[in-house]
Short mmCIF file of C-alpha atoms in Angstrom, two decimals:
data_model
loop_
_atom_site.label_atom_id
_atom_site.label_comp_id
_atom_site.label_asym_id
_atom_site.label_seq_id
_atom_site.Cartn_x
_atom_site.Cartn_y
_atom_site.Cartn_z
CA UNK A 1 41.62 56.72 284.79
CA UNK A 2 42.58 59.16 282.03
CA UNK A 3 40.61 62.39 281.67
CA UNK A 4 38.54 62.79 278.56
CA UNK A 5 39.90 65.36 276.16
CA UNK A 6 36.66 67.25 275.39
CA UNK A 7 38.24 69.34 272.65
CA UNK A 8 39.34 66.18 270.83
CA UNK A 9 35.88 64.65 271.20
CA UNK A 10 34.29 67.77 269.77
CA UNK A 11 36.70 67.69 266.83
CA UNK A 12 35.87 64.07 266.10
CA UNK A 13 32.14 64.82 266.21
CA UNK A 14 32.55 67.72 263.80
CA UNK A 15 34.54 65.52 261.40
CA UNK A 16 31.94 62.75 261.58
CA UNK A 17 29.10 65.17 260.90
CA UNK A 18 31.00 66.68 257.98
CA UNK A 19 31.57 63.24 256.43
CA UNK A 20 27.89 62.42 256.81
CA UNK A 21 26.88 65.69 255.18
CA UNK A 22 29.21 65.10 252.25
CA UNK A 23 27.91 61.55 251.81
CA UNK A 24 24.35 62.83 251.65
CA UNK A 25 25.32 65.44 249.07
CA UNK A 26 27.18 63.08 246.76
CA UNK A 27 25.08 61.72 243.87
CA UNK A 28 24.36 58.04 244.33
CA UNK A 29 24.20 58.26 248.14
CA UNK A 30 20.69 58.61 249.59
CA UNK A 31 19.80 59.65 253.11
CA UNK A 32 17.00 58.56 255.41
CA UNK A 33 15.11 61.85 255.20
CA UNK A 34 15.13 61.97 251.40
CA UNK A 35 11.66 61.94 249.75
CA UNK A 36 10.59 58.94 247.67
CA UNK A 37 9.67 59.73 244.08
CA UNK A 38 6.80 57.51 242.90
CA UNK A 39 7.29 56.80 239.19
CA UNK A 40 4.68 55.14 236.96
CA UNK A 41 4.70 53.69 233.45
CA UNK A 42 2.28 51.93 231.06
CA UNK A 43 2.72 48.70 229.10
CA UNK A 44 3.92 50.42 225.90
CA UNK A 45 7.52 50.57 224.74
CA UNK A 46 8.05 53.69 226.87
CA UNK A 47 7.87 51.42 229.91
CA UNK A 48 11.24 49.92 228.96
CA UNK A 49 12.97 53.05 230.23
CA UNK A 50 11.47 52.81 233.71
CA UNK A 51 11.86 49.03 233.97
CA UNK A 52 15.55 49.45 233.10
CA UNK A 53 15.94 52.30 235.59
CA UNK A 54 14.62 49.97 238.26
CA UNK A 55 16.32 46.69 237.30
CA UNK A 56 19.74 48.23 236.65
CA UNK A 57 19.67 50.21 239.90
CA UNK A 58 20.07 53.47 238.00
CA UNK A 59 17.72 55.49 240.23
CA UNK A 60 19.75 54.56 243.30
CA UNK A 61 23.03 55.25 241.49
CA UNK A 62 21.69 58.71 240.64
CA UNK A 63 20.93 59.42 244.29
CA UNK A 64 17.19 59.08 243.75
CA UNK A 65 14.89 57.21 246.10
CA UNK A 66 12.21 55.78 243.82
CA UNK A 67 9.17 53.52 243.90
CA UNK A 68 7.94 52.10 240.59
CA UNK A 69 4.33 51.36 239.59
CA UNK A 70 3.11 49.80 236.34
CA UNK A 71 -0.24 50.22 234.59
CA UNK A 72 -1.74 48.34 231.64
CA UNK A 73 -2.68 51.57 229.89
CA UNK A 74 -2.95 55.34 230.30
CA UNK A 75 -6.32 56.27 231.87
CA UNK A 76 -5.94 54.48 235.24
CA UNK A 77 -2.36 55.70 235.46
CA UNK A 78 -3.43 59.31 234.98
CA UNK A 79 -6.22 58.83 237.53
CA UNK A 80 -3.57 57.77 240.04
CA UNK A 81 -1.57 60.87 239.14
CA UNK A 82 -4.59 63.09 239.74
CA UNK A 83 -5.22 61.39 243.08
CA UNK A 84 -1.67 62.18 244.16
CA UNK A 85 -0.55 58.57 244.56
CA UNK A 86 2.27 58.98 242.01
CA UNK A 87 4.64 61.87 241.32
CA UNK A 88 6.08 61.19 237.86
CA UNK A 89 5.02 59.34 234.73
CA UNK A 90 6.71 58.19 231.56
CA UNK A 91 3.94 58.30 228.99
CA UNK A 92 2.97 59.74 225.60
CA UNK A 93 1.37 62.92 224.25
CA UNK A 94 -2.34 62.10 224.40
CA UNK A 95 -2.57 61.21 228.11
CA UNK A 96 -0.61 64.37 228.91
CA UNK A 97 -2.81 66.54 226.69
CA UNK A 98 -6.05 65.14 228.13
CA UNK A 99 -4.80 65.49 231.70
CA UNK A 100 -3.51 69.04 231.25
CA UNK A 101 -6.81 70.11 229.67
CA UNK A 102 -8.77 68.75 232.65
CA UNK A 103 -6.38 69.85 235.43
CA UNK A 104 -4.44 72.89 234.15
CA UNK A 105 -1.14 73.57 235.90
CA UNK A 106 -0.98 70.25 237.77
CA UNK A 107 1.89 68.76 235.73
CA UNK A 108 4.98 69.80 233.81
CA UNK A 109 6.68 68.06 230.89
CA UNK A 110 10.28 67.62 232.05
CA UNK A 111 11.76 65.40 229.33
CA UNK A 112 11.32 64.09 225.80
CA UNK A 113 12.36 60.46 226.18
CA UNK A 114 12.30 59.02 222.68
CA UNK A 115 9.76 57.26 220.53
CA UNK A 116 8.33 54.03 219.22
CA UNK A 117 5.60 53.66 216.59
CA UNK A 118 2.07 52.52 215.91
CA UNK A 119 0.77 51.21 212.62
CA UNK A 120 -2.39 50.71 210.61
CA UNK A 121 -2.51 46.98 209.89
CA UNK A 122 -4.72 44.71 207.80
CA UNK A 123 -5.09 40.94 207.57
CA UNK A 124 -3.06 39.49 204.72
CA UNK A 125 -6.14 37.69 203.37
CA UNK A 126 -8.51 40.63 203.71
CA UNK A 127 -8.06 41.96 200.20
CA UNK A 128 -7.01 45.45 201.39
CA UNK A 129 -3.72 46.42 199.79
CA UNK A 130 -4.07 50.19 199.38
CA UNK A 131 -5.33 53.10 201.45
CA UNK A 132 -8.25 53.73 199.09
CA UNK A 133 -9.41 50.14 199.65
CA UNK A 134 -10.23 51.10 203.25
CA UNK A 135 -13.27 53.08 202.08
CA UNK A 136 -16.42 51.53 203.49
CA UNK A 137 -14.45 49.40 205.97
CA UNK A 138 -14.31 49.18 209.77
CA UNK A 139 -11.15 50.38 211.45
CA UNK A 140 -10.44 49.37 215.05
CA UNK A 141 -8.64 51.89 217.25
CA UNK A 142 -8.47 52.63 220.96
CA UNK A 143 -10.46 55.83 221.48
CA UNK A 144 -8.72 58.55 223.44
CA UNK A 145 -5.24 57.24 222.61
CA UNK A 146 -2.34 58.73 220.65
CA UNK A 147 -3.15 56.37 217.79
CA UNK A 148 -6.75 57.61 217.77
CA UNK A 149 -5.72 61.23 217.23
CA UNK A 150 -3.10 60.28 214.64
CA UNK A 151 -5.78 58.27 212.81
CA UNK A 152 -8.30 61.13 212.84
CA UNK A 153 -5.77 63.65 211.52
CA UNK A 154 -4.54 61.23 208.85
CA UNK A 155 -8.04 60.26 207.65
CA UNK A 156 -8.90 63.94 207.24
CA UNK A 157 -5.70 64.59 205.28
CA UNK A 158 -6.43 61.63 202.98
CA UNK A 159 -10.08 62.57 202.43
CA UNK A 160 -11.27 59.36 204.10
CA UNK A 161 -12.78 60.80 207.29
CA UNK A 162 -16.38 60.18 206.22
CA UNK A 163 -15.67 56.93 204.36
CA UNK A 164 -14.38 54.72 207.20
CA UNK A 165 -16.19 53.56 210.35
CA UNK A 166 -14.06 53.77 213.50
CA UNK A 167 -14.68 51.11 216.16
CA UNK A 168 -13.50 51.61 219.74
CA UNK A 169 -11.44 48.59 220.84
CA UNK A 170 -9.29 48.27 223.97
CA UNK A 171 -5.53 48.04 223.27
CA UNK A 172 -5.25 44.44 224.45
CA UNK A 173 -8.11 43.32 222.17
CA UNK A 174 -7.04 44.90 218.88
CA UNK A 175 -5.10 41.91 217.56
CA UNK A 176 -7.99 39.57 218.39
CA UNK A 177 -10.47 41.86 216.61
CA UNK A 178 -8.39 41.77 213.44
CA UNK A 179 -7.97 38.02 213.70
CA UNK A 180 -11.70 37.26 214.09
CA UNK A 181 -12.54 39.81 211.36
CA UNK A 182 -14.85 41.90 213.53
CA UNK A 183 -12.97 44.82 211.95
CA UNK A 184 -11.13 45.11 208.64
CA UNK A 185 -8.11 46.98 209.94
CA UNK A 186 -6.61 48.16 213.23
CA UNK A 187 -4.20 50.79 214.50
CA UNK A 188 -1.90 49.13 217.03
CA UNK A 189 1.37 50.01 218.72
CA UNK A 190 4.70 48.26 219.11
CA UNK A 191 5.68 45.60 220.07
CA UNK A 192 2.28 44.17 219.08
CA UNK A 193 2.93 45.26 215.47
CA UNK A 194 5.91 42.94 215.17
CA UNK A 195 4.10 40.14 216.98
CA UNK A 196 1.21 40.35 214.53
CA UNK A 197 3.54 40.32 211.56
CA UNK A 198 5.30 37.24 212.88
CA UNK A 199 2.22 35.32 214.03
CA UNK A 200 -0.32 36.08 211.31
CA UNK A 201 1.50 37.85 208.51
CA UNK A 202 -0.59 41.00 209.03
CA UNK A 203 0.49 43.84 206.76
CA UNK A 204 1.25 47.49 207.49
CA UNK A 205 -0.44 50.21 205.42
CA UNK A 206 0.80 53.22 207.38
CA UNK A 207 3.03 53.98 210.39
CA UNK A 208 3.21 56.97 212.75
CA UNK A 209 5.86 57.89 215.34
CA UNK A 210 4.67 57.28 218.90
CA UNK A 211 6.44 59.91 220.99
CA UNK A 212 7.32 59.55 224.66
CA UNK A 213 7.56 62.21 227.35
CA UNK A 214 7.93 62.33 231.09
CA UNK A 215 5.83 64.51 233.32
CA UNK A 216 6.12 65.40 237.00
CA UNK A 217 3.56 66.88 239.35
CA UNK A 218 4.05 70.64 239.70
CA UNK A 219 3.81 70.34 243.47
CA UNK A 220 6.63 67.78 243.56
CA UNK A 221 8.82 70.01 241.36
CA UNK A 222 8.26 72.98 243.69
CA UNK A 223 8.95 70.97 246.84
CA UNK A 224 11.80 68.76 245.60
CA UNK A 225 13.63 70.41 242.68
CA UNK A 226 16.86 68.48 243.37
CA UNK A 227 15.02 65.16 243.16
CA UNK A 228 13.62 66.16 239.78
CA UNK A 229 17.12 66.86 238.48
CA UNK A 230 18.24 63.43 239.75
CA UNK A 231 15.23 61.90 238.01
CA UNK A 232 16.09 63.56 234.69
CA UNK A 233 19.69 62.34 235.05
CA UNK A 234 18.41 58.83 235.77
CA UNK A 235 16.22 58.90 232.65
CA UNK A 236 19.24 59.73 230.49
CA UNK A 237 21.33 57.00 232.11
CA UNK A 238 18.54 54.45 231.67
CA UNK A 239 18.26 55.28 227.97
CA UNK A 240 22.03 54.90 227.57
CA UNK A 241 21.96 51.59 229.46
CA UNK A 242 19.34 50.28 227.01
CA UNK A 243 21.44 51.45 224.05
CA UNK A 244 24.55 49.70 225.39
CA UNK A 245 22.83 46.63 226.87
CA UNK A 246 19.98 45.94 224.48
CA UNK A 247 19.77 42.18 225.11
CA UNK A 248 19.63 42.51 228.91
CA UNK A 249 17.15 45.41 228.77
CA UNK A 250 14.95 43.47 226.33
CA UNK A 251 14.99 40.46 228.63
CA UNK A 252 13.85 42.57 231.57
CA UNK A 253 11.11 44.30 229.62
CA UNK A 254 10.13 41.16 227.74
CA UNK A 255 9.57 39.42 231.07
CA UNK A 256 7.32 42.27 232.18
CA UNK A 257 5.36 42.26 228.89
CA UNK A 258 5.46 38.46 228.55
CA UNK A 259 6.97 39.04 225.13
CA UNK A 260 9.94 37.48 223.35
CA UNK A 261 12.98 39.72 224.05
CA UNK A 262 13.84 39.52 220.34
CA UNK A 263 10.57 41.31 219.57
CA UNK A 264 11.39 44.01 222.14
CA UNK A 265 14.85 44.49 220.62
CA UNK A 266 13.42 44.73 217.11
CA UNK A 267 10.76 47.24 218.20
CA UNK A 268 13.40 49.32 219.98
CA UNK A 269 14.98 50.14 216.62
CA UNK A 270 12.25 52.76 216.14
CA UNK A 271 14.01 54.92 218.73
CA UNK A 272 17.12 56.85 217.55
CA UNK A 273 18.30 57.13 221.16
CA UNK A 274 19.10 53.42 221.22
CA UNK A 275 21.91 53.95 218.71
CA UNK A 276 23.73 56.19 221.22
CA UNK A 277 27.25 55.29 222.31
CA UNK A 278 27.69 57.87 225.08
CA UNK A 279 25.60 60.04 227.38
CA UNK A 280 26.33 63.18 225.39
CA UNK A 281 24.21 61.83 222.54
CA UNK A 282 21.11 61.59 224.72
CA UNK A 283 19.49 65.01 224.91
CA UNK A 284 16.04 64.78 226.48
CA UNK A 285 15.54 68.50 227.09
CA UNK A 286 12.21 70.03 226.05
CA UNK A 287 13.42 72.34 223.28
CA UNK A 288 11.49 74.86 221.13
CA UNK A 289 10.86 72.31 218.38
CA UNK A 290 9.42 69.92 220.98
CA UNK A 291 7.14 72.66 222.28
CA UNK A 292 5.98 73.39 218.74
CA UNK A 293 5.24 69.70 218.15
CA UNK A 294 3.26 69.47 221.38
CA UNK A 295 1.45 72.69 220.51
CA UNK A 296 0.28 71.25 217.18
CA UNK A 297 -0.72 68.03 218.90
CA UNK A 298 -2.84 69.96 221.40
CA UNK A 299 -4.44 72.02 218.62
CA UNK A 300 -5.31 68.84 216.69
CA UNK A 301 -6.74 67.26 219.84
CA UNK A 302 -9.01 70.28 220.34
CA UNK A 303 -10.05 70.38 216.68
CA UNK A 304 -11.03 66.71 216.73
CA UNK A 305 -12.86 67.10 220.06
CA UNK A 306 -10.54 64.85 222.02
CA UNK A 307 -10.14 67.64 224.57
CA UNK A 308 -12.88 70.10 225.45
CA UNK A 309 -10.82 73.22 225.90
CA UNK A 310 -7.67 74.66 224.40
CA UNK A 311 -4.48 73.92 226.27
CA UNK A 312 -2.47 76.55 228.10
CA UNK A 313 0.90 75.42 226.75
CA UNK A 314 2.89 77.71 229.04
CA UNK A 315 1.54 75.81 232.04
CA UNK A 316 2.95 72.55 230.64
CA UNK A 317 6.61 73.54 230.55
CA UNK A 318 9.08 74.31 233.31
#
């Protein structure tokens, strides 16, 4: 029986351990001890990014272990964030502003991930063709939403704030409210805008950009900074995938929304990112102009009593 060469065995063990360490360090290769990042999204167009990240395997390719959760709208999603059952969210400005005002320092905005739109719409047979014709009418909007704040600011600018009655209607019920004439106009987001135009011929009187951001729990950032960088990289890759594979991405998201993929593709045209041809054109960093935009948003939210205290903007950025 041959004697075991202990030096050779030791060398082989060292090599094996080195290979394993390199594999764990290479992006796209996860290890068993790696934390799982729990990522949530709502049913708006911003959800397309996360659905694509999941369906295309982009999180895994980026070396990120991820679990994905969907929510019909913002409030229950932010409640889950506060409870600690999710770590990251792709959402919009109003949920972030409301959350940060209630729980200062608990989250950070890590990325600006594009935009969609929401529009003020009227029934084609309602006799409202101009903004002034809205005076004395009922306008349906989802209170506490981005569209609510945009509406309040816009009505004040147009001198219509005290001439229009706002009615609080859940997002999923806005189209029905316009159809049964319980209100004269609504503010509704994409892709429902396009669906309404196609199904009932509803007309647009005004449109606002609906901006998307991603936030991460401050605790998760402190404990797992490398995972956050992988997450940001995965967001960029998911956006590029949508830009280069619009039909496939629309099919995935259309299935989730139970919406015609053609409507999803048409609504996606609101986002300049989806014209990108390479990763270098997708810059999701939170730059000074983004901070200024968010600062004005927070000031407007406080002025219109949608948040009860002024926001500490420094606590919102990394």
